[in-house]
Coordinates of C-alpha atoms in Angstrom, one line a residue:
X12 CA 23.3 2.6 -13.5
X13 CA 24.2 3.5 -16.9
X14 CA 24.7 -0.4 -17.4
X15 CA 21.2 -0.9 -16.3
X16 CA 19.8 1.9 -18.4
X17 CA 21.4 0.7 -21.5
X18 CA 20.5 -2.8 -21.0
X19 CA 18.8 -5.2 -23.2
X20 CA 19.6 -8.3 -21.6
X21 CA 18.3 -9.3 -18.3
X22 CA 21.7 -10.6 -17.4
X23 CA 23.5 -7.3 -18.2
X24 CA 20.7 -5.4 -16.0
X25 CA 21.3 -7.7 -13.2
X26 CA 25.1 -7.2 -13.6
X27 CA 24.7 -3.4 -13.5
X28 CA 22.6 -3.5 -10.4
X29 CA 25.2 -6.0 -8.6
X30 CA 28.3 -3.6 -9.5
X31 CA 25.9 -0.5 -8.2
X32 CA 24.9 -2.3 -5.0
X33 CA 28.8 -3.4 -4.3
X34 CA 30.0 0.2 -5.2
X35 CA 27.9 2.0 -2.7
X36 CA 28.5 0.0 0.3
X37 CA 31.5 1.5 0.9
X38 CA 30.1 4.7 0.8
X39 CA 27.0 3.7 3.5
X40 CA 29.9 2.3 5.6
X41 CA 32.7 4.9 5.3
X42 CA 31.9 6.2 8.9
X43 CA 33.6 4.3 11.4
X44 CA 30.4 3.5 13.7
X45 CA 28.5 0.6 14.4
X46 CA 25.3 2.5 12.9
X47 CA 26.4 2.7 9.4
X48 CA 28.3 -0.9 9.4
X49 CA 24.5 -1.9 10.5
X50 CA 23.1 0.6 7.6
X51 CA 25.6 -1.2 4.9
X52 CA 25.1 -4.5 6.0
X53 CA 20.9 -4.2 5.8
X54 CA 21.3 -2.6 2.6
X55 CA 23.4 -5.4 1.2
X56 CA 21.1 -8.2 2.5
X57 CA 17.9 -6.5 1.0
X58 CA 19.4 -6.0 -2.4
X59 CA 21.2 -9.3 -2.6
X60 CA 17.8 -11.0 -2.1
X61 CA 15.9 -8.5 -4.5
X62 CA 18.8 -9.3 -7.0
X63 CA 18.5 -13.2 -6.5
X64 CA 14.7 -12.5 -7.0
X65 CA 14.9 -10.6 -10.4
X66 CA 17.2 -13.1 -11.6
X67 CA 14.8 -16.3 -10.7
X68 CA 12.2 -14.2 -12.7
X69 CA 14.1 -13.4 -15.8
X70 CA 15.3 -17.1 -15.7
X71 CA 11.6 -18.5 -15.7
X72 CA 10.8 -15.8 -18.4
X73 CA 13.5 -17.1 -20.5
X74 CA 12.6 -20.9 -19.9
X75 CA 9.0 -20.2 -21.0
X76 CA 9.6 -18.1 -23.7
X77 CA 13.0 -18.4 -24.9
X78 CA 13.7 -14.8 -24.5
X79 CA 16.3 -12.6 -22.2
X80 CA 15.2 -9.5 -23.7
X81 CA 14.1 -6.8 -21.1
X82 CA 11.0 -5.8 -23.3
X83 CA 9.8 -9.2 -23.6
X84 CA 8.8 -10.0 -20.2
X85 CA 5.5 -12.1 -21.2
X86 CA 5.5 -14.6 -18.6
X87 CA 2.6 -13.8 -16.0
X88 CA 4.6 -15.1 -13.1
X89 CA 8.0 -13.7 -14.1
X90 CA 6.5 -10.3 -14.5
X91 CA 4.9 -10.6 -10.6
X92 CA 7.9 -11.5 -9.4
X93 CA 10.1 -8.8 -11.2
X94 CA 8.0 -6.3 -9.9
X95 CA 8.4 -7.5 -6.4
X96 CA 12.2 -7.4 -6.7
X97 CA 12.4 -4.1 -8.2
X98 CA 10.0 -2.8 -5.3
X99 CA 12.3 -4.6 -2.9
X100 CA 15.3 -2.6 -4.9
X101 CA 13.6 0.9 -4.8
X102 CA 11.8 0.6 -0.8
X103 CA 8.5 0.9 -2.1
X104 CA 6.2 -0.8 0.3
X105 CA 5.5 -3.1 1.5
X106 CA 9.0 -3.9 0.7
X107 CA 10.2 -0.8 2.6
X108 CA 11.7 -1.7 5.8
X109 CA 15.5 -0.9 4.9
X110 CA 15.0 2.3 3.7
X111 CA 14.9 4.3 6.9
X112 CA 17.1 2.5 8.9
X113 CA 19.9 2.6 5.9
X114 CA 19.4 6.3 5.7
X115 CA 19.5 7.0 9.0
X116 CA 22.8 5.1 9.8
X117 CA 24.4 7.0 6.4
X118 CA 25.7 10.5 6.1
X119 CA 23.3 12.9 4.6
X120 CA 25.2 12.9 1.2
X121 CA 24.8 9.2 1.3
X122 CA 21.2 9.3 2.1
X123 CA 20.8 11.5 -0.6
X124 CA 22.4 9.3 -3.1
X125 CA 20.3 6.5 -1.9
X126 CA 16.9 8.3 -2.3
X127 CA 17.9 9.8 -6.0
X128 CA 20.5 8.4 -7.9
X129 CA 20.0 4.5 -6.3
X130 CA 16.4 4.9 -7.8
X131 CA 17.0 5.5 -11.4
X132 CA 18.3 1.8 -12.2
X133 CA 15.0 0.2 -10.2
X134 CA 12.8 2.8 -12.3
X135 CA 14.2 2.1 -15.6
X136 CA 13.6 -1.3 -15.7
X137 CA 10.0 -0.8 -14.4
X138 CA 9.3 1.6 -17.3
X139 CA 10.8 -1.0 -20.1
X140 CA 8.3 -3.3 -18.4
X141 CA 5.8 -1.5 -17.8
X142 CA 3.3 -2.6 -20.7
X143 CA 3.4 -6.1 -19.3
X144 CA 2.7 -5.3 -15.6
X145 CA -0.4 -6.0 -13.8
X146 CA -2.6 -2.4 -13.0
X147 CA -3.9 -4.0 -10.0
X148 CA -0.5 -4.8 -8.5
X149 CA 1.1 -1.9 -9.3
X150 CA -1.6 0.4 -7.9
X151 CA -1.8 -1.6 -4.9
X152 CA 2.0 -0.8 -3.9
X153 CA 1.4 2.7 -4.6
X154 CA -1.4 3.1 -2.5
X155 CA 0.4 1.0 0.3
X156 CA 3.6 3.2 -0.1
X157 CA 1.8 6.4 -0.2
X158 CA -0.3 5.2 3.1
X159 CA 3.3 3.9 4.4
X160 CA 5.1 7.1 3.8
X161 CA 2.6 9.4 5.1
X162 CA 2.0 7.4 8.4
X163 CA 5.7 6.5 9.0
X164 CA 7.1 10.1 8.5
X165 CA 4.3 11.5 11.1
X166 CA 6.4 10.9 14.3
X167 CA 9.7 11.4 13.3
X168 CA 12.1 14.0 14.5
X169 CA 15.4 12.8 12.5
X170 CA 15.2 14.4 9.1
X171 CA 17.0 11.2 7.5
X172 CA 14.1 9.1 8.4
X173 CA 11.3 11.7 7.4
X174 CA 13.2 12.2 4.0
X175 CA 12.9 8.3 3.6
X176 CA 9.1 8.3 4.5
X177 CA 9.0 11.2 1.9
X178 CA 10.8 9.1 -0.6
X179 CA 8.3 5.9 -0.1
X180 CA 5.3 8.1 -0.3
X181 CA 6.8 9.4 -3.7
X182 CA 7.7 6.1 -5.0
X183 CA 4.1 5.3 -4.4
X184 CA 2.8 8.1 -6.7
X185 CA 5.1 6.7 -9.3
X186 CA 4.0 2.9 -9.0
X187 CA 0.1 4.0 -9.3
X188 CA 0.6 5.2 -12.6
X189 CA 3.7 3.1 -14.0
X190 CA 1.6 0.8 -15.4
X191 CA -1.3 3.3 -16.9
X192 CA 1.0 6.2 -18.3
X193 CA 4.5 5.3 -17.8
X194 CA 6.1 8.7 -19.0
X195 CA 4.4 10.7 -16.4
X196 CA 5.9 8.1 -14.0
X197 CA 8.9 8.9 -15.0
X198 CA 8.2 12.8 -14.9
X199 CA 7.2 12.3 -11.2
X200 CA 10.3 10.8 -10.0
X201 CA 12.4 13.0 -12.1
X202 CA 10.7 16.2 -10.5
X203 CA 11.0 14.7 -6.7
X204 CA 14.9 14.1 -7.3
X205 CA 15.2 17.9 -8.3
X206 CA 13.1 18.6 -5.3
X207 CA 15.2 16.6 -2.7
X208 CA 18.7 17.4 -4.2
X209 CA 18.6 21.2 -3.1
X210 CA 16.8 20.1 0.2
X211 CA 19.6 17.6 1.1
X212 CA 22.3 20.0 -0.2
X213 CA 21.1 22.9 2.2
X214 CA 20.9 20.3 5.0
X215 CA 24.1 19.3 4.6
X216 CA 25.5 22.9 4.1
X217 CA 23.6 23.9 7.7
X218 CA 24.7 20.3 9.3
X219 CA 20.8 19.8 10.1
X220 CA 20.4 16.4 11.2
X221 CA 16.9 16.6 13.5
X222 CA 14.0 18.8 13.4
X223 CA 15.3 20.6 16.4
X224 CA 19.0 21.7 15.0
X225 CA 16.5 22.6 11.9
X226 CA 14.9 25.4 14.0
X227 CA 18.4 27.3 14.8
X228 CA 18.9 28.0 11.0
X229 CA 16.5 31.3 11.1
X230 CA 19.2 33.2 13.2
X231 CA 22.1 32.2 10.9
X232 CA 20.6 32.5 7.2
X233 CA 17.3 33.5 6.8
X234 CA 17.4 32.8 3.0
X235 CA 18.6 29.1 3.5
X236 CA 15.4 29.0 5.8
X237 CA 12.8 30.1 3.2
X238 CA 14.2 28.1 0.5
X239 CA 13.9 25.0 2.4
X240 CA 10.5 25.9 3.5
X241 CA 9.7 26.2 0.1
X242 CA 11.3 22.9 -1.1
X243 CA 9.2 21.1 1.8
X244 CA 6.0 23.0 0.5
X245 CA 6.9 22.0 -2.9
X246 CA 7.7 18.0 -1.8
X247 CA 3.9 18.2 -0.1
X248 CA 2.7 19.3 -3.7
X249 CA 1.1 22.5 -2.9
X250 CA -0.4 24.1 -6.3
X251 CA 2.1 27.2 -7.5
X252 CA 5.0 25.0 -6.7
X253 CA 6.6 22.1 -8.8
X254 CA 5.8 19.0 -6.4
X255 CA 1.9 19.9 -8.0
X256 CA 2.2 19.3 -11.3
X257 CA 3.1 15.4 -11.4
X258 CA 0.4 14.8 -8.6
X259 CA -2.0 16.7 -10.9
X260 CA -1.2 14.6 -13.9
X261 CA -1.2 11.5 -12.0
X262 CA -4.6 12.2 -10.6
X263 CA -6.1 13.5 -14.1
X264 CA -4.9 10.2 -16.1
X265 CA -6.3 8.0 -13.2
X266 CA -9.8 9.9 -13.4
X267 CA -9.8 9.7 -17.4
X268 CA -9.2 5.3 -17.0
X269 CA -12.1 5.5 -14.6
X270 CA -10.3 5.3 -11.3
X271 CA -11.7 8.2 -9.5
X272 CA -11.7 6.2 -6.3
X273 CA -8.0 5.3 -6.4
X274 CA -7.5 8.9 -7.3
X275 CA -9.7 10.2 -4.4
X276 CA -7.8 7.9 -2.1
X277 CA -4.5 8.7 -3.2
X278 CA -5.3 12.6 -2.9
X279 CA -6.9 12.1 0.7
X280 CA -3.7 9.9 1.8
X281 CA -1.2 12.2 0.7
X282 CA -2.7 14.7 3.7
X283 CA -0.7 12.5 5.8
X284 CA 2.5 13.5 4.0
X285 CA 1.2 17.1 4.3
X286 CA 0.9 16.9 7.7
X287 CA 4.7 16.4 8.5
X288 CA 5.7 18.4 5.5
X289 CA 3.8 21.4 7.4
X290 CA 5.2 20.8 10.9
X291 CA 8.3 20.9 9.6
X292 CA 7.8 24.2 7.9
X293 CA 6.2 25.4 11.2
X294 CA 9.2 24.5 13.1
X295 CA 11.7 26.0 10.6
X296 CA 9.9 29.5 10.1
X297 CA 7.8 30.3 13.1
X298 CA 9.4 29.0 16.1
X299 CA 12.3 31.4 16.3
X300 CA 14.9 30.1 19.0
X301 CA 14.8 32.2 22.4
X302 CA 18.5 32.9 22.3
X303 CA 20.0 34.2 18.9
X304 CA 23.8 33.5 18.8
X305 CA 26.3 36.3 18.6
X306 CA 28.5 34.8 16.1
X307 CA 27.7 35.4 12.6
X308 CA 30.1 32.3 11.4
X309 CA 28.9 29.3 13.0
X310 CA 28.9 27.5 9.9
X311 CA 30.6 28.6 6.5
X312 CA 28.8 27.8 3.1
X313 CA 30.6 25.6 0.6
X314 CA 30.5 27.3 -2.7
X315 CA 30.2 24.1 -4.9
X316 CA 27.1 22.8 -2.7
X317 CA 25.8 26.3 -3.2
X318 CA 26.0 26.1 -7.0
X319 CA 24.0 22.9 -7.4
X320 CA 21.1 24.2 -5.2
X321 CA 21.0 27.5 -7.0
X322 CA 20.5 25.5 -10.1
X323 CA 18.0 23.0 -8.8
X324 CA 15.8 25.2 -6.1
X325 CA 14.1 27.6 -9.0
X326 CA 13.5 24.4 -10.9
X327 CA 12.2 22.9 -7.9
X328 CA 9.9 25.9 -6.8
X329 CA 8.8 27.7 -9.8
X330 CA 6.0 25.7 -12.0
X331 CA 7.5 26.2 -15.5
X332 CA 5.9 22.6 -16.5
X333 CA 2.4 23.1 -15.6
X334 CA 1.9 26.4 -17.8
X335 CA 1.2 24.4 -20.8
X336 CA -1.8 22.5 -19.3
X337 CA -3.3 26.0 -17.7
X338 CA -3.0 27.7 -21.2
X339 CA -4.8 24.8 -22.5

């Protein structure tokens, strides 16, 4: 990932992405189970296809313009192909089909890696070529991702699949604004990572994999439940919480660029995501299980995970970033 983020040459960036992909395959396939092997195979095939497409796009650009520099992607065809390759790398719609499957086959820790760290490299490359991208393409991908992310998460009972669709929806918000205001797109993805990391950490601590197992956390640790509830609402983008900040900035910028209809469509489509976040919140906090356990140590908290959660949860919940906007 660091090779990609510090690269100037397309081949170096491609090499970094390949190393990154090869390194995470054993991490996904670590469990001795057909499901995780299948997940690793699916991940490998999609990422390899995207890498090939990326190399093809950069070769066409070098052939036409004589430059291998990432910032100088001047060829129209290369630019379109590169956006397609990076969309597939990230797992944004319409090339999103691998993401829920891979996340369901991996452990919670690996799922956290896939939704956060693995997005850094392709997002960096998108950010670097953002002034050459066609806004109509990125807007279309973004709107489709928000729609798919909301609709896909609707009937999910598996938390990892639900978080995969949530990731697709957040990528959608990033994609819509990447060619207009790349800095805000970057802010959005960073805030998403800050929100999803403590969420996954708490799921790992409580060993919750489905909505059903999630309902029993209330009897063990009410504090964890409250933090999980607030993190879910923050991801939904409800006003007092941090998740609201990037959405407000994105909608504000789209309206400034006379894209009011797009902004309105995005706001309406995000209600789909809100539905499943609220359903999870409701199950988590408002439905206490009928039988309470007598044992106080059904699972023990791991100290190192708690430190990371304690560090990130306040940032994910308290809206420090929006204060200057409100003051001006």
